[in-house]
Amino acid sequence: MSRIYEAVIGLEVHIELKTGTKIFCACPTDFGAEPNTQCCPVCAGLPGTLPMLNEKVVEYAVKAGLATNCEIARYARFDRKNYFYPDLPKAYQISQYDMPLCERGHILIATGDGEKRIGITRIHIEEDAAKLVHDDRYGTLIDLNRAGIPLIEVVSEPDMRSAAEAVAYLKKLRSIVLYAGISDAKMNEGSMRCDVNISVRVAGEDKLGTRIEIKNLNSFVSVQRAVEYEFRRQVAALEAGESLIQETRRFEPSTGRTFSMRVKEDADDYRYFPEPDIPPIILDNAAIKRISASIPPLPDERRRTYMEKFGLSAYHSEQLVLERSVSDFFDAAAALTEHRQILASFILSEVLRYMGEGDAIAVSPAQIAAIADMLGSSRINGSGAKKLLGALWGTEGDPAELISALDLEQLSDRAALAELAKRTIAQHPNMVRDYKIGKQSALKALMGRAMSISGGKANPEILRELIVLELEGQ
Amino acid sequence: MIAITDMTALELSRALEAREISSTEITRAYLDRIDVKNGEIGAYLTVTYDEALKSASLSDSRRARGEALSAMDGVPVGIKDNICTKGVATTCASLMLKDYVPPYSATVIEKLESSGAVILGKLNMDEFAMGSSTENSALGKTRNPVDTSRVPGGSSGGSAAAVAARMAPYALGSDTGGSVRQPASFCGVVGLKPTYGRVSRYGVVAFASSLDQIGPITRDVRDCAAALQLISGFDGRDSVCSREEPPDFSGCLGLGIEGMKIALPEQFLVEAVAPDVRSSVLHAAEICEKLGARVDVVSMPSLENALPTYFIISSAEASSNLARFDGIGYGSSAPGIDSVDELYRKTRSMYFGPEVKRRIMLGTFVLSSGYYDAYYKKAVRVRTLIMREFNSFFERYDIVMTPTTPDTAWRFGERKSPMAVYLGDVCTVPANIAGIPAISIPCGADAGGLPIGLQLFAKAYNECGLLRAACALEDEFGGSGE
């Protein structure tokens, strides 16, 4: 490659709002219900039906706007986006076109070069379409449960320059909506879906390249892979002297490649016009203030608290705030122990690993705070803490009782540990030889043997000190 | 004794209250009358014999127990076939919905039922309410009871014909550009388009959402006030429906028009208006003055733009509203199709009539990128100007008075050019564009004996003033327009 290229990436993210009922009728919005059990004449777009706007949708969308530093419109309206598709019962989608609810916001993401600001062009409200289900026996079937689920579409500025930044943005956006409590934002269930706009250009140029849209990415990994693939594909095309065409592509996870769906010339004319069935949204300052007051502290605010008040590292702080449930858990436990750094590290390394993806934390903040205290006061070591966590998981057990019952108390008695050091060294003359000729790994190996003999209970710091003493004394 | 079917709705109500008659007797009389007349007039597309008799019998039991739901409990009514009736076909007089039976009822139907009304059946109309003669019905021909060689007007032609032919004491129609008032005028009965927002639109199959309004067609103004009372009021299913509590409309009547100020726009006294129609309107103006009102001939220049504005906005909204008829979820579906695009194309080609297609194409065009600003956007701006002009007139006048139509009912097939038909809506569309209430009452007949309609406009939510003026004039003209 003779020239250096950069990607220019913008995201359009659809997020389902968990308002409990649909945007224009009173049908429930629960995920995974039997097909066509959460629908009514309005969802089906039956002749004569009319939309009634769910006010909670506006409230949640305003929350999304405030949480992403947007300006909130005092006057916004709905428009009809007209097109024919079997998943669209009315043959138009009620959306917002030229007067969206929120505009000109931004969020911050962490990158290798520090914090970066990603602009939010706009956030607008719209209704979700029905779901088409392809059935071998009956062909394509329509499930109206999803029709009329409220969505916000969050459109970013083309401010991202790599797949990593795109994923970081998406994760941060997800974390913000989770904190604001407006969506489950589960990409695997489709309550958060992402379209990527990507073009490439020679680094340093101002002019944008030809924009390609990749539709309907439903995981962080897919976003990462699709952007990486598309970047390579576009660069290769330009290097080969080909020109790119503006088009919409789809990503195929099984091959990791993107395929053309349609080129821009085929684009529909949506014939947007103001929705006559819904009066405009009019918001005053008092309403916006009231909504603003109902937003809990957002991840950036919590992250700052962790760094400034608890002295946590930037990395640990960022990791803790990614999931609101984790951050809430940390906050509850941090109120019960002074050992916050140990607590953070233990939660991030051990509790999250134990939990696996999507599960709940099956221990209480008090139990974990007690473990942090025991680690902090050297009553147990890391290996004992792990065993203790395993024993406590899903129970209401008392950590203090369990360490005696499981005999996990750390061995810190110097005489006993000196004896252990001597014995280990005596048993492994070859390791001692290695140590003498300067192999650092030999010390680790000896430590491992000694720890194992102690049943994992030895205080590793004292033990290491005594082994070194013994070795140097020989 | 007067025949049951010659009594007004309020006369029937009084007879029911006095136990002089039962709802079953009334209903039977109407069903018999329909049996005799419908072959000739063609007002009804569906007659709900069994349901009507059942409702009547329930009403009689309620009255026997002293539990009447309203004064109108047991009085029958006919319904335009674009108003959804649960379990009863609602066709919009289109092949597209020929076999469509809605699973829910319109709010106005629920309101009628909760006041004890007996629904006689569903009335013919121009397909999807697009037309002015009911000749655009795909499901049958409706004749004007005054002269069966002539059209009844439209689009609520079946509703007006049914009331004029005594096949219903009153009926509901829908009015998007004059579809209640114009057929009322042609058939010599009373038709009211309420203020946009006075009556819930939930369940009326949408033609043009920002213009549609359900209204009653009745024998006289007193019935009109009573019918409006039954159907108006807030509805949590129509966002544009007003929360304003409807006044007692009947209570506004009988107060005369002394001191009222009436504007007579010169724009509707021009050559294009038939001489007989013009002189009837001028005669009505004289009566108003005689009754103590002041009448000024005024100029309302923006009215000249109402018609093109109406056709752009109504067609644009219609093109979107009618897109849902795609052969998938409900309604007719073209057979033997294997691609979804072909299904759309064939279904819509086969089951929509020519006028509906014309409006959809016009509406699609005016909303298309590149034309939107020149047509739709401009029309919306002109609409605002028309509203402003009406508002400024209503600061000085209580009523604006015009003919309902420039001409009287025409012969079948006489008006072949769509433009000629469209021009006939020139007097009625301003009320829909401005969202204000308007009523048509009979004010005489032309040389051929065909009814002429007088139209009155009032400011938004002033149905009271409108009905009061109409009632005073009607009393002077001599009752139910015969």
Coordinates of C-alpha atoms in Angstrom, one line a residue, chain A residues 108-283:
Chain A
L108 CA -17.2 10.8 25.0
I109 CA -15.4 7.6 24.2
A110 CA -12.1 6.2 25.5
T111 CA -9.5 5.6 22.8
G112 CA -5.8 4.7 22.8
D113 CA -5.1 8.4 22.6
G114 CA -7.4 9.4 25.4
E115 CA -10.9 10.7 25.4
K116 CA -12.6 11.5 22.1
R117 CA -15.8 13.4 21.5
I118 CA -18.2 11.8 19.0
G119 CA -21.0 14.2 17.7
I120 CA -24.6 13.2 17.7
T121 CA -26.4 14.7 14.8
R122 CA -29.9 14.0 15.9
I123 CA -32.2 11.7 17.8
H124 CA -35.7 11.1 16.5
I125 CA -38.7 9.0 17.5
E126 CA -40.3 6.4 15.3
E127 CA -42.3 3.2 15.3
D128 CA -40.8 -0.2 14.7
A129 CA -42.1 -2.4 11.9
A130 CA -43.6 -5.8 12.2
K131 CA -41.3 -8.8 12.0
L132 CA -41.3 -11.1 9.0
V133 CA -40.8 -14.8 9.9
H134 CA -39.7 -17.1 7.1
D135 CA -41.4 -20.5 7.5
D136 CA -40.6 -23.5 5.4
R137 CA -44.2 -24.6 5.2
Y138 CA -46.2 -21.4 5.0
G139 CA -43.7 -19.0 3.4
T140 CA -43.3 -15.6 4.8
L141 CA -45.4 -14.8 7.9
I142 CA -46.0 -11.5 9.7
D143 CA -45.6 -11.1 13.5
L144 CA -47.2 -7.8 14.5
N145 CA -45.9 -7.9 18.1
R146 CA -43.0 -5.7 17.1
A147 CA -45.2 -3.3 15.0
G148 CA -45.5 -0.1 17.0
I149 CA -42.7 -0.7 19.5
P150 CA -41.3 2.7 20.2
L151 CA -37.8 3.4 18.8
I152 CA -35.3 6.2 18.9
E153 CA -32.8 6.5 16.1
V154 CA -29.6 8.0 17.2
V155 CA -27.6 9.4 14.2
S156 CA -23.9 10.2 14.9
E157 CA -21.6 12.6 13.1
P158 CA -19.0 10.8 10.9
D159 CA -16.5 11.3 13.7
M160 CA -15.1 7.7 14.1
R161 CA -11.9 6.6 12.4
S162 CA -11.6 2.9 13.2
A163 CA -13.6 -0.2 14.0
A164 CA -12.5 0.1 17.6
E165 CA -13.8 3.6 17.9
A166 CA -17.1 2.6 16.3
V167 CA -17.5 -0.3 18.8
A168 CA -16.4 2.0 21.7
Y169 CA -19.1 4.5 20.6
L170 CA -21.7 1.9 20.4
K171 CA -20.8 0.4 23.8
K172 CA -20.8 3.9 25.4
L173 CA -24.2 4.7 23.8
R174 CA -25.6 1.4 25.1
S175 CA -24.2 2.1 28.6
I176 CA -25.8 5.6 28.5
V177 CA -29.3 4.3 27.6
L178 CA -29.0 1.6 30.2
Y179 CA -28.1 4.2 32.9
A180 CA -30.9 6.5 31.7
G181 CA -33.2 3.4 32.2
I182 CA -34.9 3.9 28.8
S183 CA -34.0 0.6 27.0
D184 CA -32.7 -2.9 27.6
A185 CA -30.5 -2.3 24.6
K186 CA -29.9 -5.9 23.9
M187 CA -28.3 -6.3 20.5
N188 CA -29.0 -10.1 20.5
E189 CA -32.7 -9.5 21.0
G190 CA -32.8 -6.6 18.5
S191 CA -33.7 -3.9 21.0
M192 CA -30.5 -2.2 19.8
R193 CA -29.6 -2.4 16.1
C194 CA -26.9 -0.6 14.2
D195 CA -26.4 0.6 10.7
V196 CA -22.8 1.8 9.8
N197 CA -21.9 4.4 7.2
I198 CA -18.3 4.1 6.2
S199 CA -16.1 5.7 3.6
V200 CA -12.4 5.8 3.2
R201 CA -10.0 8.6 2.1
V202 CA -6.3 9.2 2.1
A203 CA -5.3 10.2 5.6
G204 CA -5.2 14.0 5.9
E205 CA -7.6 14.8 3.1
D206 CA -10.7 16.8 3.9
K207 CA -12.9 15.5 1.2
L208 CA -15.1 12.5 2.1
G209 CA -15.0 9.4 0.0
T210 CA -18.0 7.5 -1.3
R211 CA -20.3 6.5 1.5
I212 CA -21.3 2.9 1.9
E213 CA -24.1 1.9 4.3
I214 CA -24.0 -1.5 6.1
K215 CA -27.4 -2.4 7.4
N216 CA -28.6 -4.2 10.5
L217 CA -25.6 -5.2 12.4
N218 CA -26.7 -7.0 15.6
S219 CA -23.6 -7.4 17.7
F220 CA -20.5 -5.5 18.7
V221 CA -18.4 -8.2 17.0
S222 CA -20.3 -7.8 13.7
V223 CA -19.8 -4.1 13.8
Q224 CA -16.1 -4.6 14.4
R225 CA -15.7 -7.2 11.6
A226 CA -18.0 -5.4 9.1
V227 CA -16.0 -2.2 9.5
E228 CA -12.7 -3.9 9.2
Y229 CA -13.7 -5.9 6.2
E230 CA -15.3 -2.9 4.5
F231 CA -12.3 -0.7 5.1
R232 CA -10.0 -3.3 3.5
R233 CA -12.4 -3.8 0.6
Q234 CA -12.7 -0.1 -0.1
V235 CA -9.0 0.6 0.2
A236 CA -8.3 -2.4 -2.1
A237 CA -10.7 -1.0 -4.7
L238 CA -9.2 2.4 -4.6
E239 CA -5.7 1.0 -4.8
A240 CA -6.8 -1.0 -7.8
G241 CA -8.0 2.2 -9.4
E242 CA -11.6 1.3 -9.2
S243 CA -14.2 3.9 -8.1
L244 CA -16.7 3.0 -5.4
I245 CA -20.5 3.4 -5.8
Q246 CA -22.8 4.7 -3.1
E247 CA -24.7 1.7 -2.0
T248 CA -26.3 -0.2 0.8
R249 CA -24.6 -3.5 1.8
R250 CA -25.3 -6.3 4.2
F251 CA -22.8 -8.1 6.4
E252 CA -22.7 -11.9 6.4
P253 CA -21.3 -13.1 9.8
S254 CA -20.6 -16.6 8.5
T255 CA -18.1 -15.3 5.9
G256 CA -17.2 -12.0 7.5
R257 CA -17.8 -10.2 4.2
T258 CA -20.3 -7.6 3.0
F259 CA -22.6 -7.9 0.0
S260 CA -24.3 -5.3 -2.1
M261 CA -28.1 -5.0 -1.4
R262 CA -29.0 -2.0 -3.5
V263 CA -27.3 1.0 -5.1
K264 CA -28.3 4.5 -4.5
E265 CA -30.2 4.9 -7.8
D266 CA -32.7 2.4 -6.6
A267 CA -33.3 4.4 -3.4
D268 CA -37.0 5.0 -2.6
D269 CA -38.6 8.4 -2.6
Y270 CA -40.2 8.3 0.8
R271 CA -42.6 11.2 0.1
Y272 CA -42.3 12.4 3.7
F273 CA -45.0 14.8 4.9
P274 CA -46.2 15.9 8.3
E275 CA -48.4 13.3 10.0
P276 CA -51.9 14.8 10.1
D277 CA -53.1 12.4 12.8
I278 CA -50.8 13.5 15.6
P279 CA -50.5 17.1 16.8
P280 CA -47.0 18.5 17.1
I281 CA -45.0 17.8 20.3
I282 CA -44.6 21.0 22.3
L283 CA -42.2 21.0 25.3

